[in-house]
PDB file of N, CA and C in Angstrom:
ATOM      1  N   UNK A1116     -90.924-172.506 123.795  1.00 39.00           N
ATOM      2  CA  UNK A1116     -91.745-173.793 125.379  1.00 39.00           C
ATOM      3  C   UNK A1116     -89.869-174.309 125.170  1.00 39.00           C
ATOM      4  N   UNK A1117     -88.879-174.298 124.161  1.00 42.00           N
ATOM      5  CA  UNK A1117     -87.232-175.159 124.028  1.00 42.00           C
ATOM      6  C   UNK A1117     -86.794-174.692 125.244  1.00 42.00           C
ATOM      7  N   UNK A1118     -86.320-173.044 124.893  1.00 45.00           N
ATOM      8  CA  UNK A1118     -86.125-172.297 125.931  1.00 45.00           C
ATOM      9  C   UNK A1118     -86.425-173.258 127.537  1.00 45.00           C
ATOM     10  N   UNK A1119     -88.042-172.648 127.808  1.00 47.00           N
ATOM     11  CA  UNK A1119     -87.940-173.226 128.843  1.00 47.00           C
ATOM     12  C   UNK A1119     -87.096-174.576 129.714  1.00 47.00           C
ATOM     13  N   UNK A1120     -87.840-175.594 128.392  1.00 44.00           N
ATOM     14  CA  UNK A1120     -87.022-177.078 127.933  1.00 44.00           C
ATOM     15  C   UNK A1120     -85.534-177.090 129.084  1.00 44.00           C
ATOM     16  N   UNK A1121     -84.877-176.578 127.959  1.00 47.00           N
ATOM     17  CA  UNK A1121     -83.415-176.844 128.086  1.00 47.00           C
ATOM     18  C   UNK A1121     -83.653-175.652 129.029  1.00 47.00           C
ATOM     19  N   UNK A1122     -83.507-174.828 129.727  1.00 43.00           N
ATOM     20  CA  UNK A1122     -83.175-174.415 130.345  1.00 43.00           C
ATOM     21  C   UNK A1122     -83.235-175.149 131.974  1.00 43.00           C
ATOM     22  N   UNK A1123     -84.701-175.515 132.409  1.00 50.00           N
ATOM     23  CA  UNK A1123     -84.363-176.046 133.416  1.00 50.00           C
ATOM     24  C   UNK A1123     -83.494-177.863 133.213  1.00 50.00           C
ATOM     25  N   UNK A1124     -82.963-178.126 132.771  1.00 49.00           N
ATOM     26  CA  UNK A1124     -82.225-178.554 132.847  1.00 49.00           C
ATOM     27  C   UNK A1124     -80.484-178.410 132.567  1.00 49.00           C
ATOM     28  N   UNK A1125     -80.721-176.884 132.851  1.00 66.00           N
ATOM     29  CA  UNK A1125     -79.317-176.067 133.256  1.00 66.00           C
ATOM     30  C   UNK A1125     -79.757-175.720 134.438  1.00 66.00           C
ATOM     31  N   UNK A1126     -78.471-174.805 135.005  1.00 80.00           N
ATOM     32  CA  UNK A1126     -78.726-174.051 136.844  1.00 80.00           C
ATOM     33  C   UNK A1126     -79.203-172.505 136.705  1.00 80.00           C
ATOM     34  N   UNK A1127     -80.057-172.120 137.024  1.00 81.00           N
ATOM     35  CA  UNK A1127     -80.724-170.572 136.585  1.00 81.00           C
ATOM     36  C   UNK A1127     -78.796-169.626 136.592  1.00 81.00           C
ATOM     37  N   UNK A1128     -78.272-170.469 137.364  1.00 82.00           N
ATOM     38  CA  UNK A1128     -76.787-169.036 137.000  1.00 82.00           C
ATOM     39  C   UNK A1128     -76.937-169.284 135.128  1.00 82.00           C
ATOM     40  N   UNK A1129     -76.492-170.745 134.420  1.00 86.00           N
ATOM     41  CA  UNK A1129     -76.537-170.293 133.190  1.00 86.00           C
ATOM     42  C   UNK A1129     -76.817-169.722 132.379  1.00 86.00           C
ATOM     43  N   UNK A1130     -78.623-169.699 132.621  1.00 87.00           N
ATOM     44  CA  UNK A1130     -79.563-168.871 132.530  1.00 87.00           C
ATOM     45  C   UNK A1130     -79.827-167.896 131.274  1.00 87.00           C
ATOM     46  N   UNK A1131     -79.440-167.242 130.249  1.00 90.00           N
ATOM     47  CA  UNK A1131     -79.995-166.213 129.686  1.00 90.00           C
ATOM     48  C   UNK A1131     -80.430-165.081 130.353  1.00 90.00           C
ATOM     49  N   UNK A1132     -80.879-163.908 130.041  1.00 89.00           N
ATOM     50  CA  UNK A1132     -81.824-162.531 130.496  1.00 89.00           C
ATOM     51  C   UNK A1132     -83.141-163.079 129.973  1.00 89.00           C
ATOM     52  N   UNK A1133     -82.908-163.572 128.785  1.00 92.00           N
ATOM     53  CA  UNK A1133     -83.802-163.433 128.069  1.00 92.00           C
ATOM     54  C   UNK A1133     -84.676-164.855 128.348  1.00 92.00           C
ATOM     55  N   UNK A1134     -84.391-165.714 128.743  1.00 93.00           N
ATOM     56  CA  UNK A1134     -85.056-167.148 129.368  1.00 93.00           C
ATOM     57  C   UNK A1134     -85.241-166.537 130.840  1.00 93.00           C
ATOM     58  N   UNK A1135     -84.637-166.098 132.117  1.00 94.00           N
ATOM     59  CA  UNK A1135     -84.677-165.835 132.905  1.00 94.00           C
ATOM     60  C   UNK A1135     -86.225-164.832 132.835  1.00 94.00           C
ATOM     61  N   UNK A1136     -86.494-163.820 131.602  1.00 95.00           N
ATOM     62  CA  UNK A1136     -88.132-162.698 131.888  1.00 95.00           C
ATOM     63  C   UNK A1136     -88.451-164.413 131.446  1.00 95.00           C
ATOM     64  N   UNK A1137     -88.209-165.271 130.534  1.00 95.00           N
ATOM     65  CA  UNK A1137     -89.921-166.086 130.473  1.00 95.00           C
ATOM     66  C   UNK A1137     -89.764-166.149 131.589  1.00 95.00           C
ATOM     67  N   UNK A1138     -89.321-166.836 132.177  1.00 95.00           N
ATOM     68  CA  UNK A1138     -89.870-168.159 133.339  1.00 95.00           C
ATOM     69  C   UNK A1138     -90.257-167.206 134.265  1.00 95.00           C
ATOM     70  N   UNK A1139     -89.513-165.749 134.625  1.00 96.00           N
ATOM     71  CA  UNK A1139     -90.507-165.271 135.348  1.00 96.00           C
ATOM     72  C   UNK A1139     -91.379-164.729 135.390  1.00 96.00           C
ATOM     73  N   UNK A1140     -91.239-164.455 133.928  1.00 97.00           N
ATOM     74  CA  UNK A1140     -93.427-164.486 133.692  1.00 97.00           C
ATOM     75  C   UNK A1140     -94.284-165.483 133.413  1.00 97.00           C
ATOM     76  N   UNK A1141     -93.836-166.729 133.016  1.00 97.00           N
ATOM     77  CA  UNK A1141     -95.000-168.015 132.997  1.00 97.00           C
ATOM     78  C   UNK A1141     -94.889-168.732 134.624  1.00 97.00           C
ATOM     79  N   UNK A1142     -94.127-167.726 136.582  1.00 97.00           N
ATOM     80  CA  UNK A1142     -94.317-168.544 136.928  1.00 97.00           C
ATOM     81  C   UNK A1142     -94.958-166.804 137.654  1.00 97.00           C
ATOM     82  N   UNK A1143     -95.190-166.120 137.566  1.00 98.00           N
ATOM     83  CA  UNK A1143     -95.767-165.448 137.331  1.00 98.00           C
ATOM     84  C   UNK A1143     -97.400-165.447 137.603  1.00 98.00           C
ATOM     85  N   UNK A1144     -97.089-165.729 136.440  1.00 98.00           N
ATOM     86  CA  UNK A1144     -98.546-165.869 135.075  1.00 98.00           C
ATOM     87  C   UNK A1144     -99.161-167.339 136.616  1.00 98.00           C
ATOM     88  N   UNK A1145     -98.379-168.362 136.769  1.00 98.00           N
ATOM     89  CA  UNK A1145     -99.258-169.609 137.244  1.00 98.00           C
ATOM     90  C   UNK A1145     -99.265-168.780 138.670  1.00 98.00           C
ATOM     91  N   UNK A1146     -98.721-167.930 139.400  1.00 98.00           N
ATOM     92  CA  UNK A1146     -99.108-167.901 140.124  1.00 98.00           C
ATOM     93  C   UNK A1146    -100.513-166.856 140.534  1.00 98.00           C
ATOM     94  N   UNK A1147    -100.457-166.315 139.627  1.00 98.00           N
ATOM     95  CA  UNK A1147    -102.178-165.336 139.609  1.00 98.00           C
ATOM     96  C   UNK A1147    -103.073-166.764 139.290  1.00 98.00           C
ATOM     97  N   UNK A1148    -102.624-166.983 138.327  1.00 97.00           N
ATOM     98  CA  UNK A1148    -103.944-168.255 137.840  1.00 97.00           C
ATOM     99  C   UNK A1148    -104.066-169.490 139.319  1.00 97.00           C
ATOM    100  N   UNK A1149    -103.327-169.290 140.199  1.00 97.00           N
ATOM    101  CA  UNK A1149    -103.750-169.875 141.002  1.00 97.00           C
ATOM    102  C   UNK A1149    -104.228-169.756 141.844  1.00 97.00           C
ATOM    103  N   UNK A1150    -103.752-168.932 142.081  1.00 96.00           N
ATOM    104  CA  UNK A1150    -104.455-167.316 143.605  1.00 96.00           C
ATOM    105  C   UNK A1150    -106.620-167.324 142.552  1.00 96.00           C
ATOM    106  N   UNK A1151    -106.350-167.243 141.648  1.00 96.00           N
ATOM    107  CA  UNK A1151    -108.129-166.593 141.156  1.00 96.00           C
ATOM    108  C   UNK A1151    -108.104-168.054 140.479  1.00 96.00           C
ATOM    109  N   UNK A1152    -108.287-169.251 140.208  1.00 95.00           N
ATOM    110  CA  UNK A1152    -108.146-171.078 140.469  1.00 95.00           C
ATOM    111  C   UNK A1152    -108.882-171.177 142.097  1.00 95.00           C
ATOM    112  N   UNK A1153    -107.906-170.748 143.020  1.00 94.00           N
ATOM    113  CA  UNK A1153    -108.115-171.192 144.487  1.00 94.00           C
ATOM    114  C   UNK A1153    -110.145-170.799 144.933  1.00 94.00           C
ATOM    115  N   UNK A1154    -109.594-169.085 144.636  1.00 93.00           N
ATOM    116  CA  UNK A1154    -110.740-167.944 145.103  1.00 93.00           C
ATOM    117  C   UNK A1154    -111.994-168.542 144.369  1.00 93.00           C
ATOM    118  N   UNK A1155    -111.946-169.128 143.184  1.00 94.00           N
ATOM    119  CA  UNK A1155    -113.553-169.292 142.186  1.00 94.00           C
ATOM    120  C   UNK A1155    -114.065-170.632 142.433  1.00 94.00           C
ATOM    121  N   UNK A1156    -112.803-171.825 142.675  1.00 91.00           N
ATOM    122  CA  UNK A1156    -113.248-172.841 143.905  1.00 91.00           C
ATOM    123  C   UNK A1156    -114.035-171.841 145.544  1.00 91.00           C
ATOM    124  N   UNK A1157    -113.215-170.968 145.680  1.00 91.00           N
ATOM    125  CA  UNK A1157    -113.763-171.717 147.773  1.00 91.00           C
ATOM    126  C   UNK A1157    -115.731-170.531 147.416  1.00 91.00           C
ATOM    127  N   UNK A1158    -115.241-169.637 146.191  1.00 90.00           N
ATOM    128  CA  UNK A1158    -116.703-169.093 146.184  1.00 90.00           C
ATOM    129  C   UNK A1158    -118.081-170.204 145.996  1.00 90.00           C
ATOM    130  N   UNK A1159    -117.580-170.934 144.948  1.00 90.00           N
ATOM    131  CA  UNK A1159    -118.717-172.036 145.107  1.00 90.00           C
ATOM    132  C   UNK A1159    -118.114-172.862 145.917  1.00 90.00           C
ATOM    133  N   UNK A1160    -118.298-173.561 146.454  1.00 88.00           N
ATOM    134  CA  UNK A1160    -117.575-174.442 147.144  1.00 88.00           C
ATOM    135  C   UNK A1160    -118.511-172.946 148.577  1.00 88.00           C
ATOM    136  N   UNK A1161    -118.636-172.513 148.936  1.00 88.00           N
ATOM    137  CA  UNK A1161    -118.618-171.735 149.934  1.00 88.00           C
ATOM    138  C   UNK A1161    -118.239-171.074 151.053  1.00 88.00           C
ATOM    139  N   UNK A1162    -116.621-171.234 150.529  1.00 84.00           N
ATOM    140  CA  UNK A1162    -115.819-170.463 151.642  1.00 84.00           C
ATOM    141  C   UNK A1162    -115.936-169.395 151.950  1.00 84.00           C
ATOM    142  N   UNK A1163    -114.976-169.316 152.900  1.00 90.00           N
ATOM    143  CA  UNK A1163    -114.619-167.334 152.953  1.00 90.00           C
ATOM    144  C   UNK A1163    -113.286-167.266 152.320  1.00 90.00           C
ATOM    145  N   UNK A1164    -113.671-166.229 151.556  1.00 87.00           N
ATOM    146  CA  UNK A1164    -111.866-165.850 150.765  1.00 87.00           C
ATOM    147  C   UNK A1164    -110.660-165.748 151.284  1.00 87.00           C
ATOM    148  N   UNK A1165    -110.939-165.898 153.063  1.00 90.00           N
ATOM    149  CA  UNK A1165    -109.403-165.928 153.783  1.00 90.00           C
ATOM    150  C   UNK A1165    -109.072-166.963 154.027  1.00 90.00           C
ATOM    151  N   UNK A1166    -110.092-168.019 154.490  1.00 91.00           N
ATOM    152  CA  UNK A1166    -109.742-169.446 154.147  1.00 91.00           C
ATOM    153  C   UNK A1166    -109.122-169.537 153.518  1.00 91.00           C
ATOM    154  N   UNK A1167    -109.816-169.870 151.867  1.00 91.00           N
ATOM    155  CA  UNK A1167    -108.583-169.947 151.607  1.00 91.00           C
ATOM    156  C   UNK A1167    -106.977-169.742 150.649  1.00 91.00           C
ATOM    157  N   UNK A1168    -107.557-168.231 151.298  1.00 90.00           N
ATOM    158  CA  UNK A1168    -105.832-167.752 150.903  1.00 90.00           C
ATOM    159  C   UNK A1168    -105.254-168.273 152.250  1.00 90.00           C
ATOM    160  N   UNK A1169    -104.701-168.809 153.044  1.00 94.00           N
ATOM    161  CA  UNK A1169    -104.453-169.104 154.271  1.00 94.00           C
ATOM    162  C   UNK A1169    -104.180-170.827 153.888  1.00 94.00           C
ATOM    163  N   UNK A1170    -105.093-170.700 153.332  1.00 93.00           N
ATOM    164  CA  UNK A1170    -104.587-172.337 153.127  1.00 93.00           C
ATOM    165  C   UNK A1170    -103.877-172.002 151.519  1.00 93.00           C
ATOM    166  N   UNK A1171    -104.030-170.753 150.503  1.00 94.00           N
ATOM    167  CA  UNK A1171    -102.464-171.007 150.305  1.00 94.00           C
ATOM    168  C   UNK A1171    -101.552-170.314 149.771  1.00 94.00           C
ATOM    169  N   UNK A1172    -100.898-170.163 150.864  1.00 96.00           N
ATOM    170  CA  UNK A1172    -100.419-168.658 151.475  1.00 96.00           C
ATOM    171  C   UNK A1172     -98.808-169.972 151.472  1.00 96.00           C
ATOM    172  N   UNK A1173     -99.263-170.707 152.130  1.00 97.00           N
ATOM    173  CA  UNK A1173     -97.225-171.488 152.030  1.00 97.00           C
ATOM    174  C   UNK A1173     -96.510-171.535 150.657  1.00 97.00           C
ATOM    175  N   UNK A1174     -98.420-172.250 149.424  1.00 97.00           N
ATOM    176  CA  UNK A1174     -97.587-172.555 148.116  1.00 97.00           C
ATOM    177  C   UNK A1174     -96.958-171.331 147.103  1.00 97.00           C
ATOM    178  N   UNK A1175     -98.355-169.929 147.656  1.00 97.00           N
ATOM    179  CA  UNK A1175     -97.240-168.408 147.148  1.00 97.00           C
ATOM    180  C   UNK A1175     -96.449-168.654 147.857  1.00 97.00           C
ATOM    181  N   UNK A1176     -95.908-167.836 149.333  1.00 97.00           N
ATOM    182  CA  UNK A1176     -95.142-167.482 149.755  1.00 97.00           C
ATOM    183  C   UNK A1176     -93.543-168.681 149.286  1.00 97.00           C
ATOM    184  N   UNK A1177     -94.366-170.079 148.664  1.00 97.00           N
ATOM    185  CA  UNK A1177     -93.111-170.753 147.807  1.00 97.00           C
ATOM    186  C   UNK A1177     -92.661-169.894 146.112  1.00 97.00           C
ATOM    187  N   UNK A1178     -93.969-170.277 145.846  1.00 97.00           N
ATOM    188  CA  UNK A1178     -93.523-169.492 144.261  1.00 97.00           C
ATOM    189  C   UNK A1178     -93.046-167.645 144.711  1.00 97.00           C
ATOM    190  N   UNK A1179     -93.370-166.935 145.236  1.00 97.00           N
ATOM    191  CA  UNK A1179     -92.979-165.106 145.765  1.00 97.00           C
ATOM    192  C   UNK A1179     -91.423-165.482 146.501  1.00 97.00           C
ATOM    193  N   UNK A1180     -90.894-166.746 146.955  1.00 97.00           N
ATOM    194  CA  UNK A1180     -89.468-166.368 147.107  1.00 97.00           C
ATOM    195  C   UNK A1180     -88.728-167.684 145.706  1.00 97.00           C
ATOM    196  N   UNK A1181     -89.171-167.916 145.598  1.00 96.00           N
ATOM    197  CA  UNK A1181     -88.655-168.661 144.221  1.00 96.00           C
ATOM    198  C   UNK A1181     -88.657-167.054 142.861  1.00 96.00           C
ATOM    199  N   UNK A1182     -89.668-166.049 142.623  1.00 97.00           N
ATOM    200  CA  UNK A1182     -89.291-165.336 142.003  1.00 97.00           C
ATOM    201  C   UNK A1182     -88.600-164.595 142.670  1.00 97.00           C
ATOM    202  N   UNK A1183     -88.246-164.251 143.975  1.00 96.00           N
ATOM    203  CA  UNK A1183     -87.286-162.943 144.465  1.00 96.00           C
ATOM    204  C   UNK A1183     -85.648-163.518 143.772  1.00 96.00           C
ATOM    205  N   UNK A1184     -85.973-164.640 144.235  1.00 95.00           N
ATOM    206  CA  UNK A1184     -84.434-165.487 143.509  1.00 95.00           C
ATOM    207  C   UNK A1184     -84.115-166.104 142.582  1.00 95.00           C
ATOM    208  N   UNK A1185     -84.802-165.880 141.658  1.00 95.00           N
ATOM    209  CA  UNK A1185     -84.722-164.917 139.379  1.00 95.00           C
ATOM    210  C   UNK A1185     -84.403-163.501 139.422  1.00 95.00           C
ATOM    211  N   UNK A1186     -85.673-162.961 140.184  1.00 96.00           N
ATOM    212  CA  UNK A1186     -85.097-161.692 140.027  1.00 96.00           C
ATOM    213  C   UNK A1186     -84.062-161.033 140.534  1.00 96.00           C
ATOM    214  N   UNK A1187     -83.553-161.493 140.820  1.00 95.00           N
ATOM    215  CA  UNK A1187     -82.482-161.364 141.807  1.00 95.00           C
ATOM    216  C   UNK A1187     -81.364-161.599 140.333  1.00 95.00           C
ATOM    217  N   UNK A1188     -80.921-163.108 140.559  1.00 93.00           N
ATOM    218  CA  UNK A1188     -80.218-163.112 139.177  1.00 93.00           C
ATOM    219  C   UNK A1188     -80.108-162.500 138.037  1.00 93.00           C
ATOM    220  N   UNK A1189     -81.206-162.477 137.099  1.00 94.00           N
ATOM    221  CA  UNK A1189     -81.494-161.688 136.447  1.00 94.00           C
ATOM    222  C   UNK A1189     -81.081-159.563 136.477  1.00 94.00           C
ATOM    223  N   UNK A1190     -80.998-159.051 137.636  1.00 94.00           N
ATOM    224  CA  UNK A1190     -80.575-158.510 138.603  1.00 94.00           C
ATOM    225  C   UNK A1190     -78.906-158.050 137.883  1.00 94.00           C
ATOM    226  N   UNK A1191     -78.369-160.192 138.023  1.00 92.00           N
ATOM    227  CA  UNK A1191     -76.812-160.107 137.992  1.00 92.00           C
ATOM    228  C   UNK A1191     -76.832-160.163 136.637  1.00 92.00           C
ATOM    229  N   UNK A1192     -77.490-160.574 136.206  1.00 89.00           N
ATOM    230  CA  UNK A1192     -76.993-161.244 134.462  1.00 89.00           C
ATOM    231  C   UNK A1192     -76.842-160.212 134.200  1.00 89.00           C
ATOM    232  N   UNK A1193     -78.288-159.194 133.636  1.00 88.00           N
ATOM    233  CA  UNK A1193     -77.622-158.148 133.094  1.00 88.00           C
ATOM    234  C   UNK A1193     -77.202-156.515 133.942  1.00 88.00           C
ATOM    235  N   UNK A1194     -76.822-156.829 135.278  1.00 90.00           N
ATOM    236  CA  UNK A1194     -75.687-155.822 134.887  1.00 90.00           C
ATOM    237  C   UNK A1194     -74.439-156.022 134.138  1.00 90.00           C
ATOM    238  N   UNK A1195     -74.266-157.540 134.536  1.00 86.00           N
ATOM    239  CA  UNK A1195     -72.271-158.641 133.844  1.00 86.00           C
ATOM    240  C   UNK A1195     -73.184-157.764 132.221  1.00 86.00           C
ATOM    241  N   UNK A1196     -73.946-157.837 131.184  1.00 76.00           N
ATOM    242  CA  UNK A1196     -73.847-157.825 130.539  1.00 76.00           C
ATOM    243  C   UNK A1196     -73.344-155.861 129.624  1.00 76.00           C
TER     244      UNK A1196
END
């Protein structure tokens, strides 16, 4: 976790390939947990899956956009090394 805290205090441009990989992995895990938890709560509340996912869509779009930026930066860093 120390790497994450160090990376957060610096810009993405300064992150090492290993730090970028860790950040991407954690963000992907967060996205998956968010979807699973939302669908689980929707099921318990007797909401339709489509309604739950529609409400979640803006957050998922932001996470996906952040993942894309991180993956692009990771590709640049790997290509530079």
